[in-house]
């Protein structure tokens, strides 16, 4: 596959379709990808599922995608951050499609319709079970000042 050393690709100013995204998906070493799209469909998202090293993904533009298509992204083992900006899918649909991914630590959703809101219930579904964690405590450090006694 082409350009195995390429780790970051920024095509945010472009307007790729499914075929363009398929070409990008041949760059197997990508870890960070920013895409500008026009009429991206579930087929285009499924192509991105080949990017097994992808950690950060940003997609903006016109999309005709469904939660089923987004589920293909949830199979990416390294994916930690996703930023989706579209009028084609509600935040609830985005969250449904991406729910259950074990590595997400950042999800940013931008929609152009002010009427689309995310509810607490939708956030809870996305978050999954809450895991308790122990607080980290540090021992106080001693000053190494010389005594003047």
Tab-separated table of N, CA, C and O in Angstrom, residues 49 51-57 70-82 94-107 125-129 131:
chain	number	residue	atom	x	y	z
A	49	UNK	N	-12.554	1.764	7.821
A	49	UNK	CA	-12.324	0.692	8.792
A	49	UNK	C	-11.033	-0.073	8.506
A	49	UNK	O	-10.570	-0.840	9.353
A	51	UNK	N	-8.188	1.385	8.249
A	51	UNK	CA	-7.104	2.164	8.862
A	51	UNK	C	-6.931	1.737	10.325
A	51	UNK	O	-7.317	2.440	11.249
A	52	UNK	N	-6.335	0.593	10.545
A	52	UNK	CA	-6.247	-0.034	11.861
A	52	UNK	C	-5.402	0.756	12.862
A	52	UNK	O	-5.526	0.564	14.066
A	53	UNK	N	-4.527	1.668	12.378
A	53	UNK	CA	-3.687	2.467	13.275
A	53	UNK	C	-4.275	3.842	13.569
A	53	UNK	O	-3.709	4.607	14.338
A	54	UNK	N	-5.401	4.163	12.962
A	54	UNK	CA	-6.000	5.494	13.102
A	54	UNK	C	-6.377	5.778	14.553
A	54	UNK	O	-7.108	5.011	15.185
A	55	UNK	N	-5.845	6.893	15.099
A	55	UNK	CA	-6.139	7.310	16.479
A	55	UNK	C	-7.095	8.491	16.527
A	55	UNK	O	-7.898	8.610	17.443
A	56	UNK	N	-6.976	9.407	15.548
A	56	UNK	CA	-7.801	10.621	15.532
A	56	UNK	C	-8.414	10.791	14.152
A	56	UNK	O	-7.716	10.732	13.143
A	57	UNK	N	-9.718	11.045	14.124
A	57	UNK	CA	-10.439	11.215	12.872
A	57	UNK	C	-11.341	12.432	12.972
A	57	UNK	O	-12.081	12.591	13.941
A	70	UNK	N	-21.506	4.224	10.925
A	70	UNK	CA	-20.616	4.664	12.002
A	70	UNK	C	-20.089	3.487	12.814
A	70	UNK	O	-18.982	3.541	13.344
A	71	UNK	N	-20.862	2.431	12.883
A	71	UNK	CA	-20.423	1.250	13.630
A	71	UNK	C	-19.131	0.682	13.041
A	71	UNK	O	-18.341	0.075	13.763
A	72	UNK	N	-18.882	0.908	11.748
A	72	UNK	CA	-17.623	0.457	11.135
A	72	UNK	C	-16.439	1.163	11.783
A	72	UNK	O	-15.373	0.573	11.951
A	73	UNK	N	-16.621	2.427	12.173
A	73	UNK	CA	-15.544	3.159	12.840
A	73	UNK	C	-15.294	2.612	14.242
A	73	UNK	O	-14.178	2.650	14.737
A	74	UNK	N	-16.327	2.122	14.865
A	74	UNK	CA	-16.186	1.589	16.217
A	74	UNK	C	-15.351	0.314	16.238
A	74	UNK	O	-14.963	-0.146	17.297
A	75	UNK	N	-15.038	-0.247	15.072
A	75	UNK	CA	-14.194	-1.446	15.013
A	75	UNK	C	-12.713	-1.095	14.951
A	75	UNK	O	-11.869	-1.984	15.026
A	76	UNK	N	-12.391	0.186	14.820
A	76	UNK	CA	-10.986	0.587	14.725
A	76	UNK	C	-10.338	0.497	16.105
A	76	UNK	O	-10.715	1.238	17.014
A	77	UNK	N	-9.358	-0.377	16.282
A	77	UNK	CA	-8.834	-0.637	17.617
A	77	UNK	C	-8.095	0.533	18.257
A	77	UNK	O	-8.091	0.662	19.479
A	78	UNK	N	-7.473	1.396	17.473
A	78	UNK	CA	-6.668	2.485	18.033
A	78	UNK	C	-7.429	3.808	18.131
A	78	UNK	O	-6.933	4.759	18.729
A	79	UNK	N	-8.628	3.887	17.560
A	79	UNK	CA	-9.349	5.157	17.485
A	79	UNK	C	-9.711	5.658	18.878
A	79	UNK	O	-10.392	4.983	19.648
A	80	UNK	N	-9.219	6.871	19.198
A	80	UNK	CA	-9.459	7.495	20.500
A	80	UNK	C	-10.302	8.752	20.388
A	80	UNK	O	-11.023	9.089	21.309
A	81	UNK	N	-10.157	9.484	19.294
A	81	UNK	CA	-10.849	10.767	19.146
A	81	UNK	C	-11.545	10.830	17.802
A	81	UNK	O	-10.972	10.439	16.784
A	82	UNK	N	-12.766	11.330	17.829
A	82	UNK	CA	-13.494	11.547	16.583
A	82	UNK	C	-14.225	12.877	16.671
A	82	UNK	O	-14.781	13.229	17.703
A	94	UNK	N	-25.370	9.845	15.894
A	94	UNK	CA	-23.913	9.689	15.942
A	94	UNK	C	-23.508	8.872	17.160
A	94	UNK	O	-22.694	7.944	17.068
A	95	UNK	N	-24.084	9.193	18.285
A	95	UNK	CA	-23.723	8.511	19.522
A	95	UNK	C	-24.162	7.055	19.496
A	95	UNK	O	-23.447	6.173	19.976
A	96	UNK	N	-25.310	6.777	18.903
A	96	UNK	CA	-25.784	5.398	18.787
A	96	UNK	C	-24.821	4.585	17.939
A	96	UNK	O	-24.466	3.459	18.286
A	97	UNK	N	-24.375	5.154	16.825
A	97	UNK	CA	-23.479	4.434	15.935
A	97	UNK	C	-22.110	4.181	16.520
A	97	UNK	O	-21.457	3.195	16.191
A	98	UNK	N	-21.662	5.052	17.405
A	98	UNK	CA	-20.317	4.935	17.967
A	98	UNK	C	-20.289	4.307	19.360
A	98	UNK	O	-19.219	4.084	19.912
A	99	UNK	N	-21.432	4.034	19.908
A	99	UNK	CA	-21.502	3.478	21.261
A	99	UNK	C	-20.759	2.158	21.356
A	99	UNK	O	-20.745	1.369	20.428
A	100	UNK	N	-20.130	1.972	22.491
A	100	UNK	CA	-19.480	0.698	22.747
A	100	UNK	C	-18.023	0.624	22.337
A	100	UNK	O	-17.370	-0.372	22.580
A	101	UNK	N	-17.495	1.680	21.728
A	101	UNK	CA	-16.076	1.627	21.359
A	101	UNK	C	-15.242	1.722	22.632
A	101	UNK	O	-15.424	2.630	23.434
A	102	UNK	N	-14.306	0.791	22.823
A	102	UNK	CA	-13.593	0.734	24.105
A	102	UNK	C	-12.552	1.825	24.330
A	102	UNK	O	-12.185	2.090	25.462
A	103	UNK	N	-12.075	2.477	23.270
A	103	UNK	CA	-10.940	3.390	23.433
A	103	UNK	C	-11.270	4.871	23.313
A	103	UNK	O	-10.386	5.696	23.466
A	104	UNK	N	-12.498	5.219	23.019
A	104	UNK	CA	-12.807	6.637	22.849
A	104	UNK	C	-12.516	7.414	24.111
A	104	UNK	O	-12.935	7.028	25.199
A	105	UNK	N	-11.801	8.522	23.972
A	105	UNK	CA	-11.665	9.428	25.099
A	105	UNK	C	-12.087	10.830	24.710
A	105	UNK	O	-12.132	11.715	25.530
A	106	UNK	N	-12.428	11.032	23.426
A	106	UNK	CA	-12.921	12.338	23.005
A	106	UNK	C	-13.860	12.157	21.817
A	106	UNK	O	-13.520	11.510	20.843
A	107	UNK	N	-15.049	12.715	21.944
A	107	UNK	CA	-16.018	12.727	20.862
A	107	UNK	C	-16.528	14.150	20.745
A	107	UNK	O	-17.044	14.703	21.710
A	125	UNK	N	-25.829	6.277	27.637
A	125	UNK	CA	-25.665	5.112	26.765
A	125	UNK	C	-24.279	5.107	26.140
A	125	UNK	O	-23.657	4.068	25.993
A	126	UNK	N	-23.808	6.268	25.759
A	126	UNK	CA	-22.489	6.365	25.143
A	126	UNK	C	-21.400	6.057	26.158
A	126	UNK	O	-20.430	5.386	25.849
A	127	UNK	N	-21.569	6.516	27.377
A	127	UNK	CA	-20.541	6.344	28.397
A	127	UNK	C	-20.443	4.905	28.874
A	127	UNK	O	-19.369	4.448	29.251
A	128	UNK	N	-21.542	4.174	28.853
A	128	UNK	CA	-21.512	2.809	29.353
A	128	UNK	C	-21.429	2.792	30.864
A	128	UNK	O	-21.618	3.808	31.531
A	129	UNK	N	-21.096	1.637	31.425
A	129	UNK	CA	-21.016	1.557	32.883
A	129	UNK	C	-19.895	2.436	33.423
A	129	UNK	O	-18.832	2.524	32.832
A	131	UNK	N	-16.934	3.257	35.795
A	131	UNK	CA	-15.945	2.498	36.547
A	131	UNK	C	-15.401	3.363	37.671
A	131	UNK	O	-15.030	4.503	37.448
